[in-house]
């Protein structure tokens, strides 16, 4: 018999979310996830995806995936430690290490999975983790899973990090101490202060962990935030996702050979969950080869990002302090941000409102993610729609 407790719990909480306007309706796309998408029979300029370089629909990646399916089938068959590993998985990891300028790399089934895997494979209840307060949910969950003491520091506040690192070190309570940060913060587009973080880490002997989901393929000629600052040999864990700039699915840790060897014997999603499919692996490998060979897509991305930012700023929008193509339009009031996003949609732009708890209360925004695949015409059209709706709602 179905649980009455569960039914009551679900009904009460779903109704509560719906009544507060917090129930997220997921739009079914009737097209690939490109720069223009189709929803409900209407074409919309898509400014919401993480497909930064447009690789999710790239013909070269599609071809590589199709060939891999023909050669290796559709599934990896089992966990790699149990059933052996396809050669293409090993090749992907070699390519990732080359791309990230590290000794070795290990691939996971998603970026989320990767944070769950990597943190708890190294940290335990005798340890402490210094974590930026705006770190991604998967980092927060990975930290919790490790049972280490979590010490949050104010966002990118190096004085606060230093003080908390000093206190943790001098307390003598902890065996290992780690500092974790996103490389690029996805809600504001700002870049972590890695040179200062490395300096503090050296002073207090901290393990360094950078989740570069939004910096890989975007900064450092594509190699990411760590390379952007020339710190490839100073960061212990470089985490990346294969689902954003790379355009496919999966995640990875890149670092020293010993670290990767350890993760292969100790990280639970690697040991207990089936590996990426051959199609995913082949498409990811192709994407990384493209990024190693050329910076053309990054250049397009940055040109489009700069163009959109300039256009929206000139109209009078508050675009915050982004240092990357991520372009928020900060509105403040959550209801107004939702209304703005809805009106943009009606006029032909798909850009989602982001509100509390994803961003702090009172900083509701519409976040725009320009990509290398957008044309100038699309961006011009989007900017003129922003002007119309922004004036209509009294935002500009
Ligand atoms: N880390 C960060 C910083 C992210 O933004 C995301 C995705 N939103 C992830 C990890 C998870 O990546 P994936 O979608 O590949 O699971």
JSON list of C-alpha atoms in Angstrom, two decimals, residues 96-97 100-106 232 235-239 252-260 263:
[
{"chain": "A", "resi": 96, "resn": "UNK", "atom": "CA", "xyz": [41.92, 15.89, -20.48]},
{"chain": "A", "resi": 97, "resn": "UNK", "atom": "CA", "xyz": [45.33, 15.85, -18.77]},
{"chain": "A", "resi": 100, "resn": "UNK", "atom": "CA", "xyz": [44.56, 20.92, -18.36]},
{"chain": "A", "resi": 101, "resn": "UNK", "atom": "CA", "xyz": [48.38, 20.71, -18.29]},
{"chain": "A", "resi": 102, "resn": "UNK", "atom": "CA", "xyz": [48.42, 18.08, -15.53]},
{"chain": "A", "resi": 103, "resn": "UNK", "atom": "CA", "xyz": [50.07, 14.66, -15.13]},
{"chain": "A", "resi": 104, "resn": "UNK", "atom": "CA", "xyz": [46.81, 12.72, -15.22]},
{"chain": "A", "resi": 105, "resn": "UNK", "atom": "CA", "xyz": [43.01, 12.86, -15.11]},
{"chain": "A", "resi": 106, "resn": "UNK", "atom": "CA", "xyz": [40.01, 10.72, -14.19]},
{"chain": "A", "resi": 232, "resn": "UNK", "atom": "CA", "xyz": [48.77, 24.68, -13.22]},
{"chain": "A", "resi": 235, "resn": "UNK", "atom": "CA", "xyz": [46.42, 23.55, -7.65]},
{"chain": "A", "resi": 236, "resn": "UNK", "atom": "CA", "xyz": [45.94, 20.01, -6.33]},
{"chain": "A", "resi": 237, "resn": "UNK", "atom": "CA", "xyz": [42.46, 19.35, -7.72]},
{"chain": "A", "resi": 238, "resn": "UNK", "atom": "CA", "xyz": [41.25, 20.83, -11.00]},
{"chain": "A", "resi": 239, "resn": "UNK", "atom": "CA", "xyz": [37.62, 19.84, -11.44]},
{"chain": "A", "resi": 252, "resn": "UNK", "atom": "CA", "xyz": [36.71, 15.07, -14.37]},
{"chain": "A", "resi": 253, "resn": "UNK", "atom": "CA", "xyz": [39.49, 15.66, -11.92]},
{"chain": "A", "resi": 254, "resn": "UNK", "atom": "CA", "xyz": [42.86, 16.63, -13.35]},
{"chain": "A", "resi": 255, "resn": "UNK", "atom": "CA", "xyz": [45.96, 16.61, -11.15]},
{"chain": "A", "resi": 256, "resn": "UNK", "atom": "CA", "xyz": [49.05, 14.69, -10.13]},
{"chain": "A", "resi": 257, "resn": "UNK", "atom": "CA", "xyz": [49.32, 10.98, -11.03]},
{"chain": "A", "resi": 258, "resn": "UNK", "atom": "CA", "xyz": [49.18, 9.87, -7.37]},
{"chain": "A", "resi": 259, "resn": "UNK", "atom": "CA", "xyz": [45.98, 11.79, -6.76]},
{"chain": "A", "resi": 260, "resn": "UNK", "atom": "CA", "xyz": [44.32, 10.26, -9.83]},
{"chain": "A", "resi": 263, "resn": "UNK", "atom": "CA", "xyz": [40.67, 8.46, -6.82]}
]
